[in-house]
PDB file as gemmi writes it, atoms N, CA and C in Angstrom:
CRYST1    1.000    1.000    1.000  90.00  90.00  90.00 P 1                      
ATOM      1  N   UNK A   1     -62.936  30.816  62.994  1.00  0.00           N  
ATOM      2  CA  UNK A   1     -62.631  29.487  62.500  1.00  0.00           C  
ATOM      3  C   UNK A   1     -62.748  28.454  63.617  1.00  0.00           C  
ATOM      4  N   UNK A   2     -63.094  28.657  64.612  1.00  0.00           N  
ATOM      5  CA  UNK A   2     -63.031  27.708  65.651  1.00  0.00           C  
ATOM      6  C   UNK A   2     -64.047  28.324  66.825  1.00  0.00           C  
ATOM      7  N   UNK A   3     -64.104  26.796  66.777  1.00  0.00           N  
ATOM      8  CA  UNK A   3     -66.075  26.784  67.351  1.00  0.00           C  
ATOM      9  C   UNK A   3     -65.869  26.121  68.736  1.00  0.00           C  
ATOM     10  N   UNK A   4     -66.650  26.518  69.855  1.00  0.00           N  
ATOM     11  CA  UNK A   4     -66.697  25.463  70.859  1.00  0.00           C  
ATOM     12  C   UNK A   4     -67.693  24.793  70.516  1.00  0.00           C  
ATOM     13  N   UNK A   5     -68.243  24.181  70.856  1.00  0.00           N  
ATOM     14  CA  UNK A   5     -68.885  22.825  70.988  1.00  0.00           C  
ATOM     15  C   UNK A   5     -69.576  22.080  72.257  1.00  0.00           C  
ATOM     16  N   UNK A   6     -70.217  21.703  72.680  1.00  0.00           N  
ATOM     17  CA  UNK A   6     -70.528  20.764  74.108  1.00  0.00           C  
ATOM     18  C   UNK A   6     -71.011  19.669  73.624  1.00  0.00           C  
ATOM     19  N   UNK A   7     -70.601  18.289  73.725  1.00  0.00           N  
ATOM     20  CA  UNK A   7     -70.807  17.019  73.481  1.00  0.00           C  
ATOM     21  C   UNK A   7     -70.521  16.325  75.069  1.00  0.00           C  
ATOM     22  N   UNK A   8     -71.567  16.018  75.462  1.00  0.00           N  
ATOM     23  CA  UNK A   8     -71.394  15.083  76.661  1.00  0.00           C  
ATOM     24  C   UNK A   8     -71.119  15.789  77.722  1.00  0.00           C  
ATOM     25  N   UNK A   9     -71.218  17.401  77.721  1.00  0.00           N  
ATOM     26  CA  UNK A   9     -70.791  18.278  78.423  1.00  0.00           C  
ATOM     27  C   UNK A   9     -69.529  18.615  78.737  1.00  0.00           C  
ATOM     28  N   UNK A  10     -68.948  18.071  78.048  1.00  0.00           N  
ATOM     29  CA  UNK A  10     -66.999  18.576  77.240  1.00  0.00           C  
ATOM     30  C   UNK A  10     -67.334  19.637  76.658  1.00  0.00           C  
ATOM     31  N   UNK A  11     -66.554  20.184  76.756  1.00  0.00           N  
ATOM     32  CA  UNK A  11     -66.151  21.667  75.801  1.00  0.00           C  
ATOM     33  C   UNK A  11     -64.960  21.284  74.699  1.00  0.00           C  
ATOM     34  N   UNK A  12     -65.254  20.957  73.600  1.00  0.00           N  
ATOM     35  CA  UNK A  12     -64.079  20.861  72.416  1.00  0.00           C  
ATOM     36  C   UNK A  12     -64.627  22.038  71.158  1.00  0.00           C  
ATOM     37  N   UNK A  13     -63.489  21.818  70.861  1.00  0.00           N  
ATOM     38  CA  UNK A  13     -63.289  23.050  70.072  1.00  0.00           C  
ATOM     39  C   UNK A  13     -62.956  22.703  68.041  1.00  0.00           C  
ATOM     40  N   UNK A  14     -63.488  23.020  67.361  1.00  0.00           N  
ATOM     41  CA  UNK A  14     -63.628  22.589  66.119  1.00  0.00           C  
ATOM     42  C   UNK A  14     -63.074  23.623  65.290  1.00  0.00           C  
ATOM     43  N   UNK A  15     -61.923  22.951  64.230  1.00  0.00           N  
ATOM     44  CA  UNK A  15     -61.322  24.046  63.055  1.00  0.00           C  
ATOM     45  C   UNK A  15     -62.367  23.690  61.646  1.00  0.00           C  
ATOM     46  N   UNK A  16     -62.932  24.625  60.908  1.00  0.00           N  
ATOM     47  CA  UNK A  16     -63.151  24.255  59.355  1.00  0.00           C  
ATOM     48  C   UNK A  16     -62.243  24.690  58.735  1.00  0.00           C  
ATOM     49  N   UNK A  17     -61.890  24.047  57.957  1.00  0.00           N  
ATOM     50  CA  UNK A  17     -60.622  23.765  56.457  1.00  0.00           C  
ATOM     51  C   UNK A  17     -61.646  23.504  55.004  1.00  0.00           C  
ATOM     52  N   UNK A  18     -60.458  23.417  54.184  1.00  0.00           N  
ATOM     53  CA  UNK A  18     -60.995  22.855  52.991  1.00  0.00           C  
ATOM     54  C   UNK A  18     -59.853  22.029  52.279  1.00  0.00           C  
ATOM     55  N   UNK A  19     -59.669  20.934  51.694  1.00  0.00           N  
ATOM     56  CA  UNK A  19     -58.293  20.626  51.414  1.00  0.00           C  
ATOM     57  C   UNK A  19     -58.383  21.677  50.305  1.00  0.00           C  
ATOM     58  N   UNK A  20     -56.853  21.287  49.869  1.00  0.00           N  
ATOM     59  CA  UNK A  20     -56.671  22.084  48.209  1.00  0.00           C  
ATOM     60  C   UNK A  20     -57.214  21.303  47.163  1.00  0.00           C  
ATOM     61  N   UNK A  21     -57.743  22.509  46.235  1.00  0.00           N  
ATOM     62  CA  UNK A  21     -59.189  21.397  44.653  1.00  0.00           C  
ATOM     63  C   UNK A  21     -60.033  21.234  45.644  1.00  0.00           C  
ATOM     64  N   UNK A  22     -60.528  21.335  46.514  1.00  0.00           N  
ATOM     65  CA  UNK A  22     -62.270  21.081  46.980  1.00  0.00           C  
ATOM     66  C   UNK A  22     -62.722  22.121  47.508  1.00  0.00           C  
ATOM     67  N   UNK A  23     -64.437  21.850  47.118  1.00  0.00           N  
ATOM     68  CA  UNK A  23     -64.761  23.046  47.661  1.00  0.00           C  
ATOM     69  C   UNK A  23     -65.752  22.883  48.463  1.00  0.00           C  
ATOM     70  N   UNK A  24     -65.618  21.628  49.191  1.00  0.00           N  
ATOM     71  CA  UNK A  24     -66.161  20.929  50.450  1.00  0.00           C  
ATOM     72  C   UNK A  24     -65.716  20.852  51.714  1.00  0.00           C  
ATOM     73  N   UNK A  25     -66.178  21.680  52.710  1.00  0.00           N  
ATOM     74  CA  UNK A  25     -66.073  22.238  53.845  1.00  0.00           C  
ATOM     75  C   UNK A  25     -65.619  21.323  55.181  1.00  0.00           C  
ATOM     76  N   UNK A  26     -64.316  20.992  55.243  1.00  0.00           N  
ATOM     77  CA  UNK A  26     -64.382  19.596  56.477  1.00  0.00           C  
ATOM     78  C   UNK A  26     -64.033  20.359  57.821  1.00  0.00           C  
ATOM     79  N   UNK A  27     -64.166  19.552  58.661  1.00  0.00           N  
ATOM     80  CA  UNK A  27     -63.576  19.972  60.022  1.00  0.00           C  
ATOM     81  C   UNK A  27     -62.812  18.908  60.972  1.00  0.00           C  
ATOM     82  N   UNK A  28     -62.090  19.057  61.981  1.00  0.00           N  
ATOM     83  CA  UNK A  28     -61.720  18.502  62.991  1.00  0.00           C  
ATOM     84  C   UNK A  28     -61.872  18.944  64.119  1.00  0.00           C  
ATOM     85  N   UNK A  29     -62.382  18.387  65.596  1.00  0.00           N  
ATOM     86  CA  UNK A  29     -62.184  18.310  66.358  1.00  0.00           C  
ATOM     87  C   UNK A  29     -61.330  18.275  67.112  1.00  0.00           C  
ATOM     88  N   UNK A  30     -60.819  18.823  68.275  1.00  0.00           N  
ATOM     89  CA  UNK A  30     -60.146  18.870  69.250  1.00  0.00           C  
ATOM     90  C   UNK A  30     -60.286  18.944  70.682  1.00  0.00           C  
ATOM     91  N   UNK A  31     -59.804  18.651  71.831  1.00  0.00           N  
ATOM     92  CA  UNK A  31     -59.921  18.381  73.160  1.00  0.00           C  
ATOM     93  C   UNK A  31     -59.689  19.956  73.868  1.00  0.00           C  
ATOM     94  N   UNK A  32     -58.538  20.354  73.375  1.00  0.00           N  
ATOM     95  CA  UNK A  32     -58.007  21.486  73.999  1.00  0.00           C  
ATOM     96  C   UNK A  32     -58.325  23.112  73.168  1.00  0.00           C  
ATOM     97  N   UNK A  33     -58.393  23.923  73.340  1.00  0.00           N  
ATOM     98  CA  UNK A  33     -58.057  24.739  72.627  1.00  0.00           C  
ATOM     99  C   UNK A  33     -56.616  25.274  71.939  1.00  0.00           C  
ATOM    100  N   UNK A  34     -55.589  24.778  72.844  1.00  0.00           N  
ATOM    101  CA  UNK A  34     -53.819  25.363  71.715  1.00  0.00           C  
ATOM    102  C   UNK A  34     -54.230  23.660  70.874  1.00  0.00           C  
ATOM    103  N   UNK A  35     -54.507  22.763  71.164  1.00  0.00           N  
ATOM    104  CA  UNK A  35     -54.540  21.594  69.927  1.00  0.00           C  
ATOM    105  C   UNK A  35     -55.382  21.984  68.927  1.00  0.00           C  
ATOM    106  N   UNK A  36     -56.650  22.941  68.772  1.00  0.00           N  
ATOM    107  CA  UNK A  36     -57.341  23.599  67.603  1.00  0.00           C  
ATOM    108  C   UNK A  36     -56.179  25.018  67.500  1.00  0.00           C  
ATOM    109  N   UNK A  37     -55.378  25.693  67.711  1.00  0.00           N  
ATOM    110  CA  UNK A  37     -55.117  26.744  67.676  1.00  0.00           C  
ATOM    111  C   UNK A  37     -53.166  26.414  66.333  1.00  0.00           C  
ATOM    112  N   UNK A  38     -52.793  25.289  67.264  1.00  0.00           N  
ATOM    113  CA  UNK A  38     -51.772  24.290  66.434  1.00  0.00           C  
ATOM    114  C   UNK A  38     -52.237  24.113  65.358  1.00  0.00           C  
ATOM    115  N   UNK A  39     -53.175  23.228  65.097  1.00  0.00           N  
ATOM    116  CA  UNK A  39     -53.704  23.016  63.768  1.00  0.00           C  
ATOM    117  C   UNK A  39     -53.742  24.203  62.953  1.00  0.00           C  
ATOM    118  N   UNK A  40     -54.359  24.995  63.526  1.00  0.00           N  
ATOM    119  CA  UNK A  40     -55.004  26.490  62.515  1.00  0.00           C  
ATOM    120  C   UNK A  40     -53.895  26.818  62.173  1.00  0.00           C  
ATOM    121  N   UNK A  41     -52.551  27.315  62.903  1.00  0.00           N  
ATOM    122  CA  UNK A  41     -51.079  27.879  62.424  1.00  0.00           C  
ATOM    123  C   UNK A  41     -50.458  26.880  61.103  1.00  0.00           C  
ATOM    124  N   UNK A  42     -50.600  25.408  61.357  1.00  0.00           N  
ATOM    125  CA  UNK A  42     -49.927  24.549  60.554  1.00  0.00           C  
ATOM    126  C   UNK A  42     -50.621  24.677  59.559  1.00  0.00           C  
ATOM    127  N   UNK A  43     -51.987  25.062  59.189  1.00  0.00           N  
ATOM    128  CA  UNK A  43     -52.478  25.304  57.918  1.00  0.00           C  
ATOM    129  C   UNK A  43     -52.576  26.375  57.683  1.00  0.00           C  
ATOM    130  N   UNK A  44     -52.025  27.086  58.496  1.00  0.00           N  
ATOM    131  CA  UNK A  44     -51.369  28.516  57.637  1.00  0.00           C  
ATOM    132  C   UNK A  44     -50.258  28.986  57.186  1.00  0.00           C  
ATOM    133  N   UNK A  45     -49.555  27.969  57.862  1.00  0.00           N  
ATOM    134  CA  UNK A  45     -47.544  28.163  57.626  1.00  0.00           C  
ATOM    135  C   UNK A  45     -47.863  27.105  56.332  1.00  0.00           C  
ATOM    136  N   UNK A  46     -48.707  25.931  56.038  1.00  0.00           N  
ATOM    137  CA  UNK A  46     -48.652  24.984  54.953  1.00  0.00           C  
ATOM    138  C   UNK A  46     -49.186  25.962  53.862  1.00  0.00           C  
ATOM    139  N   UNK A  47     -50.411  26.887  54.013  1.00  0.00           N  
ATOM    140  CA  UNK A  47     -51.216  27.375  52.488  1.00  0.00           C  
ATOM    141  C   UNK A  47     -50.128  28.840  52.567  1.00  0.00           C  
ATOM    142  N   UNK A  48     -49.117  29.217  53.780  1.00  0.00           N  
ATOM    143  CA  UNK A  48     -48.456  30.003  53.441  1.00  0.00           C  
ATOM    144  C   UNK A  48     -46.667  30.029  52.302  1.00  0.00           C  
ATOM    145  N   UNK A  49     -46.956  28.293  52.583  1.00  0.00           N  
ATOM    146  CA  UNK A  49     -45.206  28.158  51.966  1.00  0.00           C  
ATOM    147  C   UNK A  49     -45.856  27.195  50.753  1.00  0.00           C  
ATOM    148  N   UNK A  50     -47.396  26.871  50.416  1.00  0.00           N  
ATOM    149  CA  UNK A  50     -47.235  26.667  49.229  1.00  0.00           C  
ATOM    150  C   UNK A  50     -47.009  24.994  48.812  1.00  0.00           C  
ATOM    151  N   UNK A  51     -47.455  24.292  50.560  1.00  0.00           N  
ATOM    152  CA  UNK A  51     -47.299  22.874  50.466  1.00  0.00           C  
ATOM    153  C   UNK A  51     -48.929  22.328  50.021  1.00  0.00           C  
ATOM    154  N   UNK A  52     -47.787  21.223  49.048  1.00  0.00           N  
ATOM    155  CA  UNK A  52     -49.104  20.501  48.645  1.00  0.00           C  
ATOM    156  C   UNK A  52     -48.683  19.466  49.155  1.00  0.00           C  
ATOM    157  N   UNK A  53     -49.862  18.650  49.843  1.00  0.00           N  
ATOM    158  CA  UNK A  53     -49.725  16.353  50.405  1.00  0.00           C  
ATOM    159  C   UNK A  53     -51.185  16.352  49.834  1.00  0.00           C  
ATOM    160  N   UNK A  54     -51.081  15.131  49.247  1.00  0.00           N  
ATOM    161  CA  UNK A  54     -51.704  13.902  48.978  1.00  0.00           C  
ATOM    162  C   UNK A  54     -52.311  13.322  50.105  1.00  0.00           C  
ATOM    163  N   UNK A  55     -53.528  13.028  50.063  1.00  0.00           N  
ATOM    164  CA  UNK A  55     -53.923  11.888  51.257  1.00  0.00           C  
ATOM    165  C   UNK A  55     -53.245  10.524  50.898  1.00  0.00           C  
ATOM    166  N   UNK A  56     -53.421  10.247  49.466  1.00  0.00           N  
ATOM    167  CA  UNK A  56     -52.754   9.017  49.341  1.00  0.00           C  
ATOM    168  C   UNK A  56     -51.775   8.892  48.023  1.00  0.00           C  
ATOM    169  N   UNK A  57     -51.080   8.288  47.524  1.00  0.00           N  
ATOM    170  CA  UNK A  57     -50.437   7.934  46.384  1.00  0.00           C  
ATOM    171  C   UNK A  57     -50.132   6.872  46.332  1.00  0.00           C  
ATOM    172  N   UNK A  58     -49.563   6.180  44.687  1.00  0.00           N  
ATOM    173  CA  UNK A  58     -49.167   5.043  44.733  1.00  0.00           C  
ATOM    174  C   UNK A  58     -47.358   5.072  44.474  1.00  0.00           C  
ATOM    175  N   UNK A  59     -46.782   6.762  44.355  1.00  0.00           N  
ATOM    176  CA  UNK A  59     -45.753   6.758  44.146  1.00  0.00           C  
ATOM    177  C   UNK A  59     -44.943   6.010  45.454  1.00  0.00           C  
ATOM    178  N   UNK A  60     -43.865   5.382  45.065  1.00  0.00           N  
ATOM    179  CA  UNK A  60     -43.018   4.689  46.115  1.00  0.00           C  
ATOM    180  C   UNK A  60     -42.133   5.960  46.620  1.00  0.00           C  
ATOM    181  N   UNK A  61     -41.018   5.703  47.950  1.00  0.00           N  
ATOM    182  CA  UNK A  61     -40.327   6.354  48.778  1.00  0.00           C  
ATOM    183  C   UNK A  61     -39.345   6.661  47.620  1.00  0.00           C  
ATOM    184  N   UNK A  62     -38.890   5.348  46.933  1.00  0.00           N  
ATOM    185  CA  UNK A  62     -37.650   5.418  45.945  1.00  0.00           C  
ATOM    186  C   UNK A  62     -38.234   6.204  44.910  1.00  0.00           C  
ATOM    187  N   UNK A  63     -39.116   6.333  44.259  1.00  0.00           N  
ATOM    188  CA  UNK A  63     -39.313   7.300  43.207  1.00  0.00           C  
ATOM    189  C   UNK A  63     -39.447   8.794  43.581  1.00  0.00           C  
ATOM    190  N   UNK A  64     -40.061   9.026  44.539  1.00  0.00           N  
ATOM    191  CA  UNK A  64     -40.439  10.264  45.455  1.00  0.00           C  
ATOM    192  C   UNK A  64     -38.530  10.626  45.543  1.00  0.00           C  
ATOM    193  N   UNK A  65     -37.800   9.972  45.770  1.00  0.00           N  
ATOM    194  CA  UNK A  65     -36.450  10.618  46.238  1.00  0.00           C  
ATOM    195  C   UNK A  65     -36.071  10.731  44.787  1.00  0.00           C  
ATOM    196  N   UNK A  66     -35.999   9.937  43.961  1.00  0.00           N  
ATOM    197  CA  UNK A  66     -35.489  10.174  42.479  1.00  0.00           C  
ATOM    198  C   UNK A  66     -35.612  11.653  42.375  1.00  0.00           C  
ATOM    199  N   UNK A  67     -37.074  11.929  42.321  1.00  0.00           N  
ATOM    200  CA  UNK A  67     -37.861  12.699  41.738  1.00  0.00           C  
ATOM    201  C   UNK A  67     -37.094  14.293  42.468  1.00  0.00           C  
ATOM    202  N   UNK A  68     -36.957  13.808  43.562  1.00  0.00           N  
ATOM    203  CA  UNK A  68     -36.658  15.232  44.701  1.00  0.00           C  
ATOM    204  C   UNK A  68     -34.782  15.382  44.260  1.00  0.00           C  
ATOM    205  N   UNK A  69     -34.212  14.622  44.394  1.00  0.00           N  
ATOM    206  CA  UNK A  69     -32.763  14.667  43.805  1.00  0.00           C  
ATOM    207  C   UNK A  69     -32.975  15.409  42.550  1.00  0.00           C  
ATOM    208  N   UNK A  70     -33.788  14.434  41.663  1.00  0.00           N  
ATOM    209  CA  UNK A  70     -33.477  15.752  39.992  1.00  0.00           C  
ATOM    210  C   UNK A  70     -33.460  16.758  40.426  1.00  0.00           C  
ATOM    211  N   UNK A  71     -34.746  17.281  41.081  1.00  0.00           N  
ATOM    212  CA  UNK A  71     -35.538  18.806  41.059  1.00  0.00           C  
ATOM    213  C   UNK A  71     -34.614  20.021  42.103  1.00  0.00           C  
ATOM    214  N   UNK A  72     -34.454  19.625  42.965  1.00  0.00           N  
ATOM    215  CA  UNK A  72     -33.712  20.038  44.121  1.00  0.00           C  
ATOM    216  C   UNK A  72     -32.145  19.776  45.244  1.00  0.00           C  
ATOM    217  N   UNK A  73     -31.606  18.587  44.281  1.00  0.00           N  
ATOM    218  CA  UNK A  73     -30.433  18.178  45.023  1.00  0.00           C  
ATOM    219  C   UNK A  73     -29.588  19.559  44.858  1.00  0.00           C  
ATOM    220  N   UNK A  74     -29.421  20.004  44.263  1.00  0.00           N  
ATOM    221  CA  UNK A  74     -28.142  21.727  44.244  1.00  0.00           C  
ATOM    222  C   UNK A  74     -28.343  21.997  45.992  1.00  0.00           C  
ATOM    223  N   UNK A  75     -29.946  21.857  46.190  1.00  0.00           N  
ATOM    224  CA  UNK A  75     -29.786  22.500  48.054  1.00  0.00           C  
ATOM    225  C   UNK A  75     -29.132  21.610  48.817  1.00  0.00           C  
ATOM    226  N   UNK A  76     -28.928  20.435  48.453  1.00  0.00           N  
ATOM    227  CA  UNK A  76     -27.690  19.221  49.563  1.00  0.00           C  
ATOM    228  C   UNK A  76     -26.509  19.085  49.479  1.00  0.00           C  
ATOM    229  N   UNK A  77     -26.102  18.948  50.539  1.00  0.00           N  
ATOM    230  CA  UNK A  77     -24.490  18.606  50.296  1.00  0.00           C  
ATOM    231  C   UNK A  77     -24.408  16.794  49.981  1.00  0.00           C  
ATOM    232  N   UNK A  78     -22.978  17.173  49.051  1.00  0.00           N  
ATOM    233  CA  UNK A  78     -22.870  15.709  47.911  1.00  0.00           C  
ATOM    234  C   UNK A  78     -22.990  14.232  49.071  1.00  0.00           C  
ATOM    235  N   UNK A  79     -22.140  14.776  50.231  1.00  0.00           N  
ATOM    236  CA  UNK A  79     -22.324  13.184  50.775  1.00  0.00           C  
ATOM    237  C   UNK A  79     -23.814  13.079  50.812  1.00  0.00           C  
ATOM    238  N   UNK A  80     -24.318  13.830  51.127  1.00  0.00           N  
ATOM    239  CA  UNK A  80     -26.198  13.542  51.288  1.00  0.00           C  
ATOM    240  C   UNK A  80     -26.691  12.941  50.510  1.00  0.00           C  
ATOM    241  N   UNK A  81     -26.250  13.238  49.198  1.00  0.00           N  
ATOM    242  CA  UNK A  81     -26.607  12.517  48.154  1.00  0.00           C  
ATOM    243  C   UNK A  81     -26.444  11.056  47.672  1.00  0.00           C  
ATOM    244  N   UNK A  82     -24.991  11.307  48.147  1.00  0.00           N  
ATOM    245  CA  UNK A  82     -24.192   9.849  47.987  1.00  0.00           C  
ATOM    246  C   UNK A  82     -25.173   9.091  48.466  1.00  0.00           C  
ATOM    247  N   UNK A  83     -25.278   9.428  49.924  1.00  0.00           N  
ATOM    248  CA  UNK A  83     -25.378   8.667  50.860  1.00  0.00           C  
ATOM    249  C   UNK A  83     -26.933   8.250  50.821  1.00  0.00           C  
ATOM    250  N   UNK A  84     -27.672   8.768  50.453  1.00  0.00           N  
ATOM    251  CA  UNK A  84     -29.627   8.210  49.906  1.00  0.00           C  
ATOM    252  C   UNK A  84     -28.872   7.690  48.448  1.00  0.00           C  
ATOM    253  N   UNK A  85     -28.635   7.748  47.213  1.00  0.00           N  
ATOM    254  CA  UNK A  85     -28.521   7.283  46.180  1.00  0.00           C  
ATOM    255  C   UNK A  85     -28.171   5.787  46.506  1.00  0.00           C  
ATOM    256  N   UNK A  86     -27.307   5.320  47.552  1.00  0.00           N  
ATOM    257  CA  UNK A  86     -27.109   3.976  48.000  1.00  0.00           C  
ATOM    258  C   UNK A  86     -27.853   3.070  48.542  1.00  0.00           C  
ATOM    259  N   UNK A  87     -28.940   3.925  49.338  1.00  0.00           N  
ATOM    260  CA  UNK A  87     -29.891   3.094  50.262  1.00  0.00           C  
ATOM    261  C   UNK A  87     -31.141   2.381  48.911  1.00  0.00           C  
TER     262      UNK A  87                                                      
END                                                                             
């Protein structure tokens, strides 16, 4: 999954991915090799626990918390709750 590279006679190092729903092949660049090696783990601890992000949405912060209180407040303790339900 990770390529060196020579551009300008740098040595960088390149991850391919795919987001989730596509089946179009992207990559990123990197300077170092643990900064391609970081990446590769975080998209494996992410496609391992099952996270989905959006590049973009139009949902707001306040609906996004609504939404997370219905579904999941039992895992917080009540002041937590209190205490975002106010802001």
């Amino acid at each position: 999954m990770k390529t060196k590279i020579n551009a300008r006679g740098q040595t960088r190092y390149r991850d391919f991915y795919r987001d989730i729903g596509s089946r179009t092949k992207k990559s990123k660049t990197f300077d170092s090799s643990q900064e391609a090696d970081d990446f590769e783990l975080a998209l494996a601890t992410a496609k391992r626990g099952g996270v989905l992000v959006k590049r973009q949405s139009t949902q707001t912060l306040r609906a996004f918390w609504a939404e997370y209180l219905d579904e999941w407040a039992s895992d917080l303790e009540r002041a937590t709750i209190d205490a975002r339900r106010q802001a």
